[in-house]
Coordinates of C-alpha atoms in Angstrom, one line a residue:
M1 CA 35.3 -14.8 138.4
A2 CA 38.2 -12.5 137.7
K3 CA 41.4 -13.9 138.9
A4 CA 43.3 -11.8 141.2
Y5 CA 46.0 -10.2 138.9
E6 CA 43.1 -8.9 137.0
R7 CA 41.3 -7.1 139.8
I8 CA 44.8 -5.3 140.2
A9 CA 44.3 -4.3 136.7
D10 CA 41.7 -2.9 137.1
D11 CA 41.7 -1.2 139.8
I12 CA 45.0 0.8 139.0
R13 CA 43.6 0.9 135.0
E14 CA 40.6 3.2 137.0
T15 CA 43.0 5.0 138.9
I16 CA 44.9 5.8 135.4
R17 CA 41.6 6.8 133.7
A18 CA 40.5 8.9 136.6
G19 CA 44.0 11.1 136.8
Q20 CA 44.9 10.3 140.0
L21 CA 48.0 8.9 137.9
A22 CA 49.0 10.8 135.2
P23 CA 50.8 10.4 132.2
G24 CA 54.7 10.4 133.2
G25 CA 53.4 9.2 136.7
R26 CA 55.6 7.0 138.4
L27 CA 53.6 3.6 140.0
P28 CA 54.9 2.4 143.3
S29 CA 57.1 -0.2 143.4
E30 CA 55.9 -3.8 143.0
T31 CA 56.8 -4.4 147.0
V32 CA 54.6 -1.7 147.7
L33 CA 52.0 -2.7 145.4
A34 CA 52.2 -5.8 147.0
E35 CA 51.6 -4.7 150.4
Q36 CA 48.7 -2.5 149.2
Y37 CA 46.9 -5.1 148.1
G38 CA 47.5 -7.9 150.3
R39 CA 48.7 -10.1 146.9
S40 CA 52.4 -11.5 146.1
V41 CA 54.7 -9.7 143.9
P42 CA 54.2 -12.3 141.1
T43 CA 50.4 -11.4 141.5
I44 CA 51.3 -7.8 140.9
R45 CA 54.1 -8.5 137.9
E46 CA 50.7 -10.4 136.4
A47 CA 48.6 -7.0 136.7
L48 CA 51.3 -5.0 135.5
R49 CA 52.0 -7.1 132.4
L50 CA 48.5 -7.0 131.3
L51 CA 48.9 -2.8 131.7
R52 CA 52.0 -3.1 129.7
D53 CA 50.1 -5.2 126.8
E54 CA 47.4 -2.8 126.6
G55 CA 49.7 0.1 126.5
L56 CA 48.8 2.0 129.9
I57 CA 52.3 2.0 131.3
E58 CA 55.7 1.3 130.3
K59 CA 58.6 -0.3 132.1
Q60 CA 61.7 1.8 132.2
H61 CA 64.9 -0.3 132.9
G62 CA 66.5 1.0 136.2
R63 CA 64.1 3.3 137.0
G64 CA 60.5 1.9 137.4
T65 CA 57.1 1.7 135.6
F66 CA 55.6 4.7 134.7
V67 CA 51.9 5.6 132.8
R68 CA 52.8 5.6 129.4
E69 CA 53.1 9.4 127.9
P70 CA 50.0 9.1 124.8
R71 CA 51.6 9.4 121.7
R72 CA 50.6 11.8 119.0
R73 CA 48.5 10.5 116.9
V74 CA 48.8 10.4 112.9
Y75 CA 45.4 10.2 110.9
R76 CA 46.4 9.2 107.5
T77 CA 43.6 9.2 104.2
N78 CA 44.1 8.8 100.8
T79 CA 43.3 12.5 100.2
R80 CA 46.8 13.3 101.1
H81 CA 47.8 12.4 97.6
Q82 CA 46.1 15.3 95.7
W83 CA 46.6 17.4 97.9
E84 CA 50.5 16.8 97.5
K85 CA 49.9 16.7 93.8
D86 CA 48.1 20.3 94.3
R87 CA 51.2 21.7 95.8
A88 CA 53.5 20.0 93.8
R89 CA 54.0 23.2 91.4
E90 CA 53.6 25.7 93.7
P91 CA 56.6 28.4 95.0
E92 CA 58.8 26.8 97.2
A93 CA 58.1 29.3 99.6
R94 CA 54.3 28.2 99.6
R95 CA 55.3 24.3 99.6
A96 CA 57.8 24.8 102.6
E97 CA 55.0 26.1 104.8
T98 CA 53.6 23.0 105.9
G99 CA 54.3 18.7 104.8
A100 CA 52.4 15.6 104.6
T101 CA 53.1 14.7 108.3
E102 CA 52.1 18.0 109.1
H103 CA 49.0 17.5 107.2
D104 CA 48.5 14.2 109.1
T105 CA 49.2 15.1 112.7
G106 CA 48.4 18.6 112.5
L107 CA 51.7 19.6 113.7
Q108 CA 53.8 22.9 112.6
V109 CA 56.8 22.5 110.6
N110 CA 59.1 23.8 113.7
D111 CA 57.4 21.0 115.9
L112 CA 59.1 18.2 113.7
V113 CA 62.2 16.6 113.7
F114 CA 63.2 15.2 110.5
R115 CA 66.4 13.2 108.9
A116 CA 67.1 11.6 105.9
S117 CA 69.7 9.5 104.4
Y118 CA 70.4 8.2 101.0
R119 CA 72.2 5.4 99.6
E120 CA 72.5 4.0 96.0
I121 CA 71.8 0.0 96.0
K122 CA 71.2 -2.8 93.1
A123 CA 67.4 -3.5 92.8
P124 CA 66.3 -6.4 95.1
E125 CA 64.3 -9.2 92.7
D126 CA 60.6 -7.4 93.8
I127 CA 61.7 -4.2 93.6
A128 CA 63.1 -4.5 90.2
K129 CA 60.1 -6.4 89.1
A130 CA 58.0 -3.7 90.4
F131 CA 59.8 -0.9 88.7
G132 CA 60.4 -3.3 85.3
V133 CA 63.6 -2.6 85.1
P134 CA 66.7 -5.7 85.6
E135 CA 68.1 -6.8 88.6
D136 CA 71.3 -5.5 88.3
S137 CA 69.9 -1.9 87.9
T138 CA 70.8 0.9 90.4
L139 CA 68.5 2.4 92.9
V140 CA 68.3 5.4 94.9
E141 CA 67.4 3.9 98.4
R142 CA 66.0 6.5 100.8
T143 CA 65.5 6.4 104.2
Y144 CA 63.2 8.9 106.2
R145 CA 62.8 9.4 109.9
T146 CA 60.6 12.4 111.1
R147 CA 59.3 12.7 114.6
Y148 CA 57.3 15.2 116.8
A149 CA 60.1 16.9 118.8
A150 CA 58.4 16.4 122.2
E151 CA 58.8 12.6 121.4
R152 CA 61.5 10.2 120.5
A153 CA 60.0 7.5 118.1
P154 CA 59.5 8.5 115.0
F155 CA 55.8 8.3 113.6
A156 CA 56.8 5.8 110.8
L157 CA 59.8 4.1 109.5
V158 CA 59.8 5.1 106.1
T159 CA 62.4 3.4 103.1
S160 CA 62.1 5.3 99.6
Y161 CA 63.1 3.8 95.7
L162 CA 63.8 5.9 92.8
V163 CA 65.9 4.5 89.7
R164 CA 68.9 6.2 89.7
D165 CA 68.9 6.5 85.9
M166 CA 65.4 8.0 85.9
V167 CA 66.0 10.8 88.1
A168 CA 69.7 11.4 87.5
K169 CA 69.0 14.5 85.5
N170 CA 68.7 16.8 88.5
P171 CA 71.8 15.9 90.5
D172 CA 69.3 17.4 93.8
L173 CA 67.5 14.1 93.7
L174 CA 70.8 12.4 94.2
D175 CA 71.8 14.8 97.3
E176 CA 70.2 13.7 100.8
T177 CA 71.4 17.7 101.9
K178 CA 68.8 18.7 100.0
E179 CA 65.9 17.0 102.1
P180 CA 63.5 17.9 103.4
W181 CA 62.1 19.0 100.3
P182 CA 59.7 21.3 99.9
G183 CA 56.6 19.7 98.7
G184 CA 57.6 16.1 99.2
T185 CA 58.2 13.5 96.2
Q186 CA 55.8 14.7 94.0
S187 CA 57.7 18.1 93.8
Q188 CA 60.8 16.7 93.3
L189 CA 59.5 14.4 90.2
H190 CA 57.8 17.0 89.0
T191 CA 61.7 18.8 88.2
I192 CA 62.2 16.2 85.8
G193 CA 58.8 16.5 84.3
I194 CA 57.1 13.6 85.8
E195 CA 53.7 14.1 86.9
L196 CA 51.8 11.1 88.8
D197 CA 48.6 9.6 87.6
R198 CA 47.9 7.0 90.7
I199 CA 49.3 5.7 93.6
D200 CA 48.5 2.1 94.6
E201 CA 48.5 1.5 98.3
R202 CA 48.7 -2.0 99.8
F203 CA 48.6 -2.9 103.3
T204 CA 49.3 -5.6 105.5
C205 CA 49.8 -6.6 109.3
R206 CA 52.1 -8.2 111.5
P207 CA 54.0 -8.3 114.9
P208 CA 56.9 -6.3 114.7
T209 CA 60.8 -7.0 114.8
P210 CA 62.6 -6.7 118.0
E211 CA 64.5 -3.5 116.2
E212 CA 61.0 -2.4 115.1
A213 CA 59.4 -2.2 118.2
E214 CA 62.3 -0.5 119.8
E215 CA 62.8 2.2 117.2
L216 CA 59.4 3.0 117.5
E217 CA 59.2 2.4 121.1
L218 CA 55.7 -0.1 120.8
P219 CA 54.1 -1.6 123.8
H220 CA 54.6 -5.2 124.0
G221 CA 51.4 -6.7 121.9
S222 CA 51.2 -4.0 119.6
A223 CA 50.7 -4.9 115.8
V224 CA 52.7 -2.8 112.9
V225 CA 50.9 -2.2 109.8
L226 CA 53.1 -2.3 106.3
L227 CA 52.7 0.0 103.7
R228 CA 53.8 -0.4 100.1
K229 CA 53.1 2.6 97.8
T230 CA 53.5 2.4 94.2
S231 CA 53.7 5.3 92.2
Y232 CA 52.3 5.7 88.7
D233 CA 53.2 8.4 86.2
T234 CA 50.8 9.5 83.1
N235 CA 52.8 7.0 80.8
D236 CA 51.5 4.0 83.3
R237 CA 54.9 3.8 84.3
V238 CA 56.5 3.2 87.9
V239 CA 58.5 5.8 89.2
E240 CA 58.9 5.7 92.9
I241 CA 58.4 2.8 95.5
S242 CA 57.9 3.3 99.5
D243 CA 58.0 0.4 101.9
V244 CA 56.4 2.4 105.1
T245 CA 55.8 0.9 108.9
L246 CA 53.6 2.5 110.7
P247 CA 52.9 1.5 114.9
G248 CA 49.4 -0.1 114.8
D249 CA 49.1 1.9 118.2
R250 CA 48.7 5.3 116.9
T251 CA 48.3 5.1 113.3
E252 CA 44.6 5.8 112.3
M253 CA 44.3 5.0 108.7
T254 CA 40.6 6.4 106.8
F255 CA 39.6 5.8 102.6
T256 CA 36.9 7.2 101.3
T257 CA 35.6 5.9 97.8
R258 CA 33.6 7.7 95.8
L259 CA 31.1 5.8 93.9
E260 CA 29.7 6.7 90.6
R261 CA 25.9 7.6 90.4
W262 CA 23.3 5.4 88.5

């Protein structure tokens, strides 16, 4: 038999799903809900905790509890890489019309808020090993945040690495003010004669750190998906590595593998 707080959570959940409480709508206070259901405030808090863990509601400090606005979903497939490669050599005006984020979200360029920052770092052990360079090699660490203008949280937390000596022949690739670059990384690499041959993607999952949960505005109990993306050129050389942290509550990934026929 369901416990009292579970029955209360069921009732509030159905109210939300029926549209009687719209996204962004404020729930009655815990005291009012306690009176409404004839239960104690701690029982109401348990019910609300269940709904918060499901991502249906969110508590805003000093304001109350609100129905959580559905976030823009991101649909990521492995076909995006060929799509980017096909565009890498297009004229700039063509490349500027849309990018990978628009491709994955269905949004337009003007719907997005983009931020990039660059810095030079010494290669950490795992990154140096992946690139096949000494640990004291200089990398260009590029941090990207892109969000829907109607929301506060970015779609993902992205950190990309390039070997400085490999890309320095084009000074624009060291300059964050050149971002957003029409056509993205594949177009950037094309300017220095690099063509990608393949991209390896490795996914793992874990609970978010407090900092990740705050920046991505994750509901309690959500996981993050970690993507390590490694790009190889036609000489089998690693030319770019990206670490992407994806919010598990609003990211969908689909991978289609074509099989050779007998």
